[in-house]
XYZ file of C-alpha atoms in Angstrom:
725
model
C 132.539 305.176 81.676
C 132.045 301.537 82.924
C 129.389 302.735 85.345
C 127.520 304.576 82.552
C 127.557 301.489 80.330
C 126.271 299.234 83.182
C 123.499 301.704 84.054
C 122.390 301.928 80.460
C 122.316 298.127 80.047
C 120.346 297.942 83.294
C 117.804 300.442 81.924
C 117.403 298.429 78.717
C 116.968 295.268 80.767
C 114.251 296.976 82.850
C 112.407 297.980 79.662
C 112.313 294.353 78.563
C 111.033 293.322 81.959
C 108.146 295.864 81.811
C 107.136 294.729 78.334
C 107.229 291.079 79.443
C 104.864 291.765 82.387
C 102.207 293.756 80.573
C 98.774 292.093 81.043
C 98.049 291.834 77.282
C 99.740 290.430 74.276
C 102.376 292.853 72.968
C 104.301 292.420 69.717
C 106.407 294.042 66.996
C 106.512 292.788 63.362
C 108.712 293.717 60.418
C 107.117 295.006 57.140
C 106.745 291.386 55.947
C 104.697 290.409 59.031
C 107.421 288.440 60.760
C 107.438 288.681 64.521
C 110.570 290.495 65.884
C 109.552 291.112 69.483
C 106.910 289.376 71.676
C 106.185 289.390 75.324
C 105.338 286.582 77.746
C 101.556 286.900 77.070
C 102.178 286.042 73.451
C 104.230 283.009 74.569
C 101.268 281.946 76.807
C 98.802 282.504 73.989
C 100.724 280.328 71.496
C 101.984 278.014 74.226
C 105.431 278.278 72.693
C 108.721 279.922 73.785
C 109.830 283.112 72.097
C 112.467 281.277 70.088
C 109.770 279.346 68.236
C 107.772 282.514 67.483
C 110.402 285.033 66.492
C 111.036 285.141 62.779
C 107.669 283.532 61.904
C 104.482 285.170 60.591
C 100.806 284.600 61.259
C 100.589 282.043 58.409
C 103.152 279.962 60.196
C 101.288 280.145 63.510
C 97.504 280.162 62.638
C 95.186 278.391 60.299
C 94.974 280.098 56.962
C 91.587 281.825 57.559
C 92.673 283.198 60.893
C 96.039 284.286 59.502
C 94.200 286.089 56.671
C 92.169 288.011 59.286
C 95.279 289.165 61.221
C 97.197 289.929 58.003
C 94.237 291.982 56.697
C 94.214 294.206 59.777
C 98.026 294.611 59.483
C 97.559 295.895 55.930
C 94.671 298.170 57.074
C 96.881 299.675 59.752
C 99.771 300.156 57.193
C 97.448 301.690 54.665
C 96.320 304.243 57.143
C 92.773 303.344 58.001
C 91.539 305.629 60.778
C 91.042 302.924 63.328
C 92.801 302.190 66.541
C 91.185 298.899 67.425
C 90.171 295.875 65.285
C 87.584 293.375 66.564
C 88.467 289.892 65.435
C 86.799 286.508 65.905
C 89.327 283.802 66.469
C 87.575 280.508 66.966
C 85.247 280.880 69.969
C 87.048 283.959 71.197
C 86.656 287.621 70.446
C 89.823 289.706 70.207
C 90.418 293.410 70.092
C 93.693 294.388 68.351
C 95.345 297.791 68.588
C 97.722 298.334 65.661
C 99.948 301.150 64.441
C 102.556 301.289 61.617
C 106.132 302.309 62.568
C 108.264 304.559 60.371
C 111.926 305.629 60.754
C 113.059 309.301 60.699
C 113.131 309.243 56.893
C 109.518 308.138 56.662
C 110.257 304.585 55.563
C 108.028 301.835 56.984
C 109.957 299.534 59.304
C 107.140 297.449 60.732
C 103.967 297.411 62.865
C 103.412 297.179 66.574
C 100.430 296.636 68.745
C 98.628 294.953 71.570
C 95.865 292.366 71.594
C 93.147 291.834 74.292
C 90.752 288.890 74.662
C 87.326 290.613 75.129
C 85.252 287.383 75.026
C 84.170 287.988 78.605
C 82.887 291.475 77.699
C 80.892 290.078 74.830
C 79.333 287.426 77.094
C 78.374 290.105 79.537
C 76.741 292.228 76.878
C 74.856 289.219 75.532
C 73.599 288.345 78.956
C 72.470 291.901 79.543
C 70.420 291.742 76.357
C 68.851 288.378 77.126
C 68.104 288.716 80.834
C 67.196 291.288 83.409
C 70.562 292.444 84.909
C 69.359 292.183 88.488
C 68.576 288.460 88.056
C 72.112 287.552 86.770
C 74.189 285.751 89.399
C 76.917 285.307 86.802
C 77.301 289.090 86.247
C 77.417 289.709 89.959
C 80.498 287.459 90.246
C 82.442 288.336 87.119
C 85.870 290.085 87.545
C 84.483 293.433 86.508
C 81.350 295.574 86.651
C 78.472 295.062 84.326
C 76.277 298.111 83.717
C 73.308 299.484 81.787
C 72.529 303.121 81.251
C 69.697 305.180 79.686
C 70.090 307.243 76.524
C 69.398 310.506 78.294
C 71.525 313.650 78.613
C 73.611 312.300 81.491
C 73.610 308.602 80.385
C 72.019 307.809 83.715
C 73.109 304.375 85.010
C 70.179 302.117 85.714
C 72.021 298.906 86.534
C 75.377 298.000 88.151
C 76.469 294.516 89.121
C 77.357 293.969 92.757
C 81.015 293.734 91.839
C 81.048 297.599 91.595
C 81.706 297.645 95.275
C 85.131 295.985 94.825
C 85.957 298.479 92.046
C 84.574 301.716 93.513
C 84.057 301.137 97.222
C 80.334 302.074 96.684
C 77.490 299.628 96.625
C 75.349 299.353 93.511
C 72.456 300.858 95.519
C 74.523 303.963 96.488
C 75.532 304.665 92.960
C 72.080 303.948 91.391
C 70.513 306.386 93.907
C 72.823 309.004 92.362
C 74.509 309.721 95.733
C 77.027 309.919 94.226
C 76.372 308.856 90.606
C 78.866 306.792 88.675
C 79.569 309.809 86.476
C 80.571 311.714 89.576
C 83.393 309.229 90.044
C 84.897 309.918 86.654
C 87.649 312.516 86.905
C 86.203 315.887 85.782
C 88.728 316.531 83.021
C 87.677 313.322 81.271
C 83.843 313.699 81.510
C 83.269 316.194 78.697
C 85.544 314.361 76.225
C 83.841 311.055 77.019
C 80.320 312.427 76.560
C 81.302 314.114 73.297
C 82.709 310.818 71.996
C 79.612 308.794 73.133
C 77.270 311.328 71.540
C 79.093 311.147 68.207
C 79.013 307.310 67.845
C 76.375 306.213 65.329
C 77.395 302.750 64.148
C 75.060 300.311 65.867
C 77.760 297.581 65.657
C 80.388 299.643 67.383
C 81.669 298.392 70.697
C 82.861 301.611 72.342
C 86.138 301.229 74.278
C 87.283 303.944 76.595
C 89.814 304.261 79.351
C 89.603 306.879 82.107
C 90.384 307.388 85.763
C 87.835 307.275 88.608
C 88.034 308.222 92.268
C 86.927 305.491 94.684
C 85.147 306.034 97.923
C 88.505 305.908 99.796
C 89.895 308.623 97.610
C 92.094 306.286 95.637
C 92.437 306.843 91.910
C 91.886 303.842 89.643
C 92.017 303.455 85.880
C 89.201 301.559 84.247
C 88.425 300.290 80.800
C 84.827 300.696 79.730
C 83.449 298.661 76.779
C 79.807 299.294 75.816
C 77.259 298.611 73.127
C 74.037 300.582 72.245
C 70.603 299.097 72.968
C 67.714 299.630 70.579
C 63.897 299.292 70.874
C 61.667 297.540 68.384
C 61.621 300.635 66.207
C 65.402 300.720 66.181
C 65.624 303.749 68.415
C 68.564 303.988 70.868
C 67.185 303.531 74.350
C 70.490 303.080 76.224
C 73.682 301.169 76.435
C 75.098 298.241 78.378
C 78.587 297.133 78.860
C 81.408 296.148 81.193
C 83.927 298.034 83.286
C 87.211 296.484 84.301
C 90.025 297.673 86.535
C 93.168 298.354 84.409
C 95.085 300.234 86.977
C 98.034 297.782 87.050
C 98.304 297.881 83.300
C 98.144 301.650 83.246
C 100.834 301.893 85.903
C 102.984 299.516 83.899
C 102.445 301.652 80.828
C 103.399 304.759 82.705
C 106.382 303.034 84.155
C 107.344 301.993 80.657
C 106.977 305.445 79.334
C 108.885 306.924 82.249
C 111.643 304.399 81.766
C 111.758 305.107 78.079
C 111.969 308.817 78.803
C 114.783 308.263 81.236
C 116.500 306.032 78.720
C 116.106 308.802 76.099
C 117.481 311.429 78.432
C 120.394 309.240 79.452
C 121.017 308.398 75.792
C 121.000 312.005 74.646
C 122.883 313.516 77.589
C 125.411 310.800 78.090
C 129.008 312.050 78.403
C 130.154 309.328 75.992
C 129.089 308.859 72.359
C 126.188 306.421 71.904
C 124.563 305.047 68.818
C 122.320 302.162 67.769
C 123.184 300.346 64.564
C 122.159 297.269 62.610
C 124.381 294.383 63.612
C 124.189 292.799 60.116
C 124.349 295.779 57.760
C 126.137 298.320 59.914
C 123.508 300.932 59.189
C 123.204 303.580 61.967
C 119.700 304.068 63.321
C 120.274 306.668 65.989
C 123.129 308.595 67.571
C 123.449 311.132 70.392
C 125.194 314.499 70.292
C 128.444 313.286 71.812
C 128.702 310.454 69.240
C 128.235 312.993 66.437
C 130.891 315.281 67.988
C 133.448 312.435 68.253
C 132.881 311.270 64.651
C 132.848 314.833 63.266
C 129.401 314.449 61.740
C 125.869 315.642 62.275
C 123.258 313.355 63.720
C 121.399 313.519 60.449
C 124.522 312.457 58.516
C 125.099 309.569 60.918
C 121.585 308.206 60.521
C 122.016 307.920 56.764
C 125.531 306.366 57.097
C 127.138 303.021 57.731
C 129.539 302.532 60.634
C 132.130 301.342 58.061
C 132.033 304.885 56.573
C 134.052 306.302 59.407
C 136.025 303.210 60.405
C 139.705 302.820 59.590
C 140.089 300.340 56.735
C 142.722 298.300 58.634
C 140.233 297.649 61.494
C 137.110 296.754 59.602
C 137.714 292.990 59.317
C 138.552 292.628 63.078
C 135.565 294.727 64.011
C 133.198 292.633 61.829
C 134.663 289.407 63.321
C 133.883 290.604 66.931
C 130.399 291.697 65.948
C 129.729 288.336 64.448
C 130.748 286.724 67.792
C 128.004 288.792 69.517
C 125.415 287.806 66.873
C 126.404 284.188 67.312
C 126.060 284.682 71.112
C 129.592 283.542 71.612
C 130.367 286.758 73.527
C 128.128 289.218 75.334
C 130.051 292.488 74.832
C 133.417 293.598 73.555
C 135.585 296.744 73.840
C 138.565 297.777 71.705
C 140.587 300.829 70.640
C 139.363 302.006 67.288
C 140.369 304.817 64.895
C 137.499 307.112 63.796
C 138.114 308.962 60.534
C 136.578 312.463 60.495
C 135.391 314.007 57.225
C 138.556 316.125 57.064
C 140.704 312.996 57.213
C 141.857 313.510 60.822
C 141.973 310.542 63.095
C 140.239 310.277 66.572
C 141.131 307.373 68.795
C 138.172 305.997 70.640
C 137.513 303.237 73.073
C 134.501 301.558 71.479
C 132.199 299.188 73.353
C 129.514 297.079 71.540
C 126.628 295.326 73.254
C 123.327 293.801 72.058
C 120.077 295.553 72.850
C 118.479 292.325 74.142
C 115.829 292.092 71.535
C 115.389 288.312 71.603
C 113.505 288.029 68.414
C 115.621 290.199 66.123
C 117.382 287.371 64.335
C 117.392 288.963 60.862
C 118.324 292.507 61.908
C 119.562 292.589 65.494
C 120.340 296.042 66.743
C 123.524 296.753 68.706
C 124.441 299.511 71.068
C 127.691 301.284 70.283
C 129.427 303.441 72.941
C 132.335 305.676 72.117
C 134.832 307.386 74.445
C 137.310 309.817 72.888
C 140.716 308.609 74.131
C 142.901 310.489 71.701
C 144.727 312.362 74.416
C 145.127 309.152 76.462
C 146.340 307.245 73.366
C 148.862 309.979 72.642
C 150.118 309.800 76.230
C 150.363 306.041 75.993
C 152.290 306.320 72.699
C 154.545 308.868 74.272
C 155.213 306.598 77.240
C 155.882 303.740 74.809
C 158.172 305.951 72.766
C 160.090 307.025 75.822
C 160.474 303.395 76.951
C 162.159 302.460 73.667
C 163.750 305.669 72.440
C 166.555 307.891 73.647
C 164.986 311.260 74.473
C 168.023 313.258 73.410
C 169.009 311.724 70.026
C 165.720 310.039 68.993
C 167.630 306.792 68.488
C 166.573 303.487 70.065
C 167.725 303.058 73.681
C 169.440 300.156 75.488
C 166.083 298.491 76.350
C 164.914 298.339 72.680
C 168.408 297.201 71.665
C 168.278 294.304 74.105
C 164.827 293.204 72.917
C 165.782 293.487 69.254
C 168.989 291.524 69.914
C 166.912 288.604 71.306
C 164.622 288.797 68.305
C 167.364 289.058 65.683
C 169.751 286.509 67.242
C 168.522 283.636 65.037
C 170.201 281.469 62.414
C 168.409 283.077 59.477
C 169.939 286.446 60.356
C 173.530 285.228 60.372
C 176.084 286.668 60.039
C 175.232 289.232 62.728
C 177.715 292.049 63.379
C 177.792 294.324 66.444
C 179.543 297.697 65.987
C 180.401 299.668 69.133
C 180.873 303.402 68.766
C 182.167 305.840 71.365
C 182.194 309.663 70.915
C 185.583 311.114 71.666
C 185.763 314.326 73.628
C 182.325 314.475 75.090
C 183.597 315.203 78.557
C 185.890 317.838 77.164
C 182.929 319.438 75.365
C 180.710 319.318 78.472
C 183.425 320.738 80.781
C 184.509 323.498 78.393
C 181.319 324.554 76.727
C 178.544 323.128 78.940
C 176.197 320.171 78.547
C 174.152 321.991 75.904
C 177.092 321.857 73.611
C 177.748 318.247 74.585
C 174.137 317.290 73.776
C 174.428 319.099 70.454
C 177.571 317.059 69.658
C 175.813 313.777 70.509
C 172.809 314.594 68.363
C 175.060 315.595 65.487
C 177.104 312.346 65.676
C 173.809 310.305 65.979
C 172.454 311.941 62.798
C 175.636 311.347 60.905
C 175.731 307.640 61.822
C 172.084 307.156 61.075
C 172.321 308.650 57.592
C 174.867 305.966 56.634
C 172.822 303.032 57.958
C 170.481 300.804 56.014
C 166.762 300.526 56.760
C 167.126 297.161 58.607
C 170.142 298.234 60.723
C 169.396 298.938 64.410
C 171.206 301.989 65.810
C 170.902 302.558 69.609
C 172.378 304.831 72.144
C 173.271 302.584 75.062
C 175.293 304.981 77.269
C 176.281 308.621 77.680
C 178.701 308.649 74.766
C 178.225 305.052 73.480
C 176.246 303.833 70.471
C 175.769 300.402 69.091
C 174.932 299.141 65.606
C 173.116 295.839 65.383
C 173.651 294.573 61.777
C 171.686 291.408 60.792
C 173.023 289.519 57.739
C 176.161 291.553 57.721
C 179.720 290.204 57.807
C 182.803 291.986 59.156
C 183.961 293.317 55.806
C 180.604 294.929 55.190
C 180.609 296.364 58.655
C 184.117 297.794 58.122
C 183.038 299.554 54.945
C 179.997 300.990 56.796
C 182.283 302.286 59.507
C 184.562 303.999 56.939
C 181.575 305.710 55.383
C 180.523 306.969 58.770
C 183.998 308.232 59.707
C 184.353 309.961 56.391
C 180.967 311.729 56.761
C 181.965 312.890 60.300
C 185.355 314.120 59.141
C 183.760 316.282 56.506
C 182.028 318.342 59.197
C 184.916 318.921 61.579
C 184.384 322.647 61.741
C 180.735 322.290 62.652
C 181.543 322.324 66.376
C 184.174 324.007 68.523
C 185.624 320.530 69.046
C 186.909 318.091 66.489
C 184.192 315.473 65.839
C 185.689 311.999 66.403
C 184.211 308.598 67.099
C 186.067 305.381 67.893
C 184.647 302.088 66.489
C 185.009 298.521 67.221
C 183.139 295.504 65.862
C 182.865 291.691 65.820
C 180.681 289.207 64.003
C 178.675 286.134 64.992
C 178.940 283.613 62.130
C 177.822 280.361 63.691
C 174.513 279.602 65.578
C 176.428 278.126 68.513
C 178.418 281.373 69.165
C 177.366 283.423 72.205
C 176.237 286.858 71.099
C 177.337 288.381 74.443
C 180.912 287.361 73.718
C 180.660 289.064 70.331
C 179.584 292.275 72.206
C 182.594 291.941 74.522
C 185.092 291.614 71.645
C 183.528 294.594 69.805
C 183.730 296.667 72.983
C 187.371 295.807 73.638
C 188.395 296.695 70.121
C 186.592 299.967 70.337
C 188.299 300.916 73.613
C 191.737 300.015 72.167
C 191.164 302.391 69.277
C 189.854 305.044 71.602
C 193.109 305.163 73.552
C 194.947 306.643 70.603
C 192.123 308.362 68.722
C 190.789 310.219 71.774
C 194.179 311.779 72.581
C 194.598 312.844 68.919
C 191.085 314.170 68.928
C 191.820 316.426 71.945
C 194.967 317.863 70.380
C 193.093 318.343 67.106
C 190.382 320.130 69.041
C 192.836 322.669 70.437
C 194.209 323.350 66.988
C 190.703 323.692 65.631
C 189.764 326.170 68.371
C 192.794 328.284 67.737
C 191.981 328.358 64.049
C 188.354 329.375 64.750
C 189.466 332.152 67.139
C 191.952 333.543 64.647
C 189.181 333.749 62.072
C 186.616 335.244 64.490
C 188.836 337.696 66.306
C 191.872 338.774 64.142
C 192.703 341.503 66.652
C 192.912 338.964 69.489
C 195.070 336.730 67.321
C 197.677 339.545 67.066
C 197.335 340.391 70.780
C 197.997 336.702 71.690
C 201.180 336.610 69.558
C 202.541 339.768 71.205
C 201.675 338.483 74.688
C 203.370 335.157 73.849
C 206.612 336.983 72.837
C 206.599 339.273 75.884
C 206.013 336.377 78.261
C 209.033 334.541 76.843
C 211.162 337.709 77.252
C 210.121 338.105 80.899
C 210.856 334.472 81.616
C 214.280 334.729 80.090
C 214.968 337.873 82.071
C 213.973 336.020 85.273
C 216.508 333.264 84.373
C 213.943 330.458 83.770
C 215.087 327.284 81.969
C 214.285 326.859 78.257
C 211.348 324.463 78.921
C 209.704 326.961 81.146
C 210.295 329.674 78.621
C 208.668 327.534 75.949
C 205.692 326.791 78.141
C 205.283 330.541 78.891
C 205.426 331.329 75.202
C 202.654 328.733 74.658
C 200.642 330.031 77.650
C 200.830 333.607 76.436
C 199.564 332.617 73.033
C 196.631 330.603 74.511
C 195.737 332.714 77.492
C 192.398 333.778 75.884
C 191.518 330.342 74.312
C 188.501 330.298 76.644
C 186.945 332.969 74.425
C 185.659 330.033 72.262
C 182.963 329.366 74.889
C 181.654 332.953 75.021
C 179.116 334.771 72.906
C 180.817 336.644 70.136
C 178.976 339.852 70.953
C 180.533 339.927 74.416
C 184.072 339.407 73.148
C 183.617 342.242 70.640
C 181.767 344.525 73.030
C 182.836 348.210 73.077
C 181.998 349.761 76.427
C 180.985 348.442 79.838
C 179.255 345.184 80.724
C 176.314 344.509 82.945
C 176.960 342.460 86.050
C 175.529 339.322 84.338
C 177.688 339.885 81.197
C 180.772 340.511 83.269
C 180.220 337.279 85.143
C 179.877 335.487 81.790
C 183.104 337.047 80.457
C 184.975 336.074 83.592
C 184.359 332.440 82.730
C 186.882 332.334 79.982
C 189.859 331.323 82.178
C 187.876 328.312 83.452
C 186.814 327.381 79.898
C 190.434 327.533 78.773
C 191.541 325.387 81.709
C 188.887 322.656 80.927
C 189.990 322.602 77.306
C 193.671 322.247 78.021
C 193.819 320.066 81.066
C 192.602 316.963 79.171
C 194.669 317.571 76.056
C 198.044 315.777 76.898
C 200.157 318.048 74.755
C 198.787 321.176 76.408
C 197.819 320.045 79.908
C 200.953 321.454 81.521
C 199.842 325.065 80.874
C 196.203 324.601 81.948
C 196.803 325.970 85.460
C 198.634 329.006 84.030
C 195.557 329.865 81.839
C 193.174 329.348 84.812
C 194.968 331.894 87.031
C 196.118 334.581 84.646
C 193.356 336.986 85.863
C 194.025 336.376 89.583
C 195.401 339.466 91.440
C 198.302 339.644 93.835
C 195.982 341.095 96.458
C 193.413 338.300 96.071
C 190.724 340.368 94.293
C 190.951 338.645 90.904
C 189.049 335.747 89.403
C 187.984 332.986 89.124
C 189.049 331.736 92.541
C 190.449 334.825 94.289
C 193.901 333.284 94.807
C 196.563 335.705 96.043
C 200.291 336.366 96.163
C 202.439 333.289 95.732
C 199.417 330.953 95.610
C 199.176 332.146 92.084
C 201.589 330.299 89.704
C 204.494 332.524 88.696
C 203.691 331.789 85.011
C 200.171 333.145 85.571
C 201.627 336.294 87.209
C 203.899 336.766 84.189
C 201.031 336.369 81.708
C 198.963 338.898 83.723
C 201.655 341.606 83.390
C 202.338 340.838 79.757
C 198.575 340.822 78.918
C 197.976 344.212 80.702
C 200.999 345.934 79.036
C 200.015 344.811 75.530
C 196.403 345.694 76.076
C 197.297 349.258 77.197
C 199.796 349.956 74.369
C 197.816 348.723 71.434
C 194.391 349.373 69.805
C 191.755 348.096 72.256
C 187.971 347.738 72.227
C 188.002 349.653 75.565
C 190.145 352.487 76.961
C 192.555 354.867 75.268
C 195.797 353.597 73.764
C 198.841 354.441 75.894
C 202.512 354.928 75.193
C 204.918 352.349 76.608
C 205.994 354.791 79.348
C 202.408 355.533 80.349
C 201.610 351.749 80.458
C 204.665 351.012 82.534
C 203.786 353.827 84.920
C 200.212 352.353 85.304
C 201.632 348.902 85.906
C 204.069 350.255 88.567
C 201.156 352.009 90.260
C 199.430 348.676 90.644
C 202.442 346.655 91.699
C 201.874 344.817 94.991
C 198.051 344.971 94.512
C 197.230 343.753 90.986
C 200.698 342.658 89.902
C 203.704 340.898 91.375
C 206.386 343.608 92.123
C 209.240 341.248 91.129
C 207.768 340.734 87.677
C 206.935 344.394 87.301
C 210.685 345.175 87.949
C 211.680 342.742 85.136
C 209.347 344.263 82.585
C 210.806 347.645 83.411
C 214.298 346.335 82.776
C 213.228 344.861 79.473
C 211.464 348.011 78.245
C 214.267 350.329 79.405
């Protein structure tokens, strides 16, 4: 975009350069006659710099009579007189003015523009032609142009040419007067008919005819000339011919063409630019012109924009700053400025744009300077920047502030006026247990739930941040320890009310400390709060894990009543087998507990799989076979139940090594797991099941005996036979 802006400003600068170098006075006035734009020729004419001309009118610059003359032709042009040129006597000089009114797209007059030429030398040449024989005039022969006289015949045959025609045409006067070729032959053919028609139609004897047309010189070069002529009359007032003056205006024509070409290029660039562009009044904000991209960005049509003010689609919060920066340009204290700006579309939606404002270099436009506005739609970029900013200060999982934001806010808040300042540390109990047993998705869900529960109890000015995996911190300005304690109790009560929301008991350990004096080090307050939190966590975390196991067992009993009865029967049978094998009372108790909890891992499976009637797909079977590992992860970190974790992990291993999850075999499998496997199989075969036909005790024992040594331990099979017989 920067390159586009620079190129556009360069084009505008070139336009100014062309206007300044035109070989005649060029100007632009407002409707009140005040000069707004002048070129260097005007400066030379008045012998004043532009700054002393701009903003003034003809009455400020000329004597009253002369000013009246110029003002009168201004009015004539505005009122629509069908004249292009006005011949004006200014002192001893004769001027020819070309004037035209200028209207905006709505038809409102916005000023006049024109050019002015000093034609005194032409008048002198004409006068001399009338008073003297042309071939006797040394002066005419040496003037910077060609004096001529022609007859009033059908071809306007040239009868006199000053010797200077050689420099203009490459032909001597003698060659052209002998009609070999004639001067008319030099005029480009497409102009001859139009010129003759015009000359034939002129009747006013006081008219000085002014025409411009191209000629071809002897060398084949094309030149543009300006011909100014006056009719000659005999004593009876009959037209007998015309005389006049021809000057080379090729340079000026080339300059005009270059100006037009540059303007066309500017227009094309303006209309086709990939960024929005508009020209507006630096004082009033009125939009004069806009391209298609500008209209697209603002959500308006070009017609709507031209009748609008830039304030109409600016965000109210930005208008004052925008006006201030524009005033700096108008005061020439800055050349250009850029800023992010919000554009309001008609439907109320917001577009973020990078806006660049630059002056159009119209030196004289003091009262109504025009500014160029360039818009680039950066909504997507702005959203990306905001997202990056959000990510730099917010925790992506919980939406809370992160450690970086907390650190910056702590520096900002750690002032005397915010005392007392309390820091509350919070640590989620059982996050690792949740991740290990149910996967990180469940752990993330637990963290988000805890974050929401804490946030709901906080005040608007409290800062809540997640500063670690399972750690949160509350930064509480103007809060003492008692107030912080009450807040913590509210949070704990809210969390306790939703214990059954997750397959683990929701529990958070808190610790806090307060900075009361300005001289206290806030980092020491943080350390004390953290220590207190960890001391509470030592007891609360263990209790939470035990509570989680109880909660899971309660949930399983509610979800799967059939499994609840199955677990009770397996528990009883495991204890009987252990007693039959002569195990000590503690081992019997552990086996009774292991039998009851052998399917606790079902809590991590989809309910539809646990209740499935019929076969599983390979993927579903693999998922079902995860339940021993889930049970192991749950129990191993719960102190009260950790001793039976390995028994649960291996209760689906086979004596021949073809079981799961780790394919252990024979005596690598804990004896307790081997006992649970036999008891689980016997009860499943002899009671109502979701799969397979119910067997009698004898049929089940026979099936177990058939698989002894492969699926089951033969010793344990012998003991269940003794119990059942």
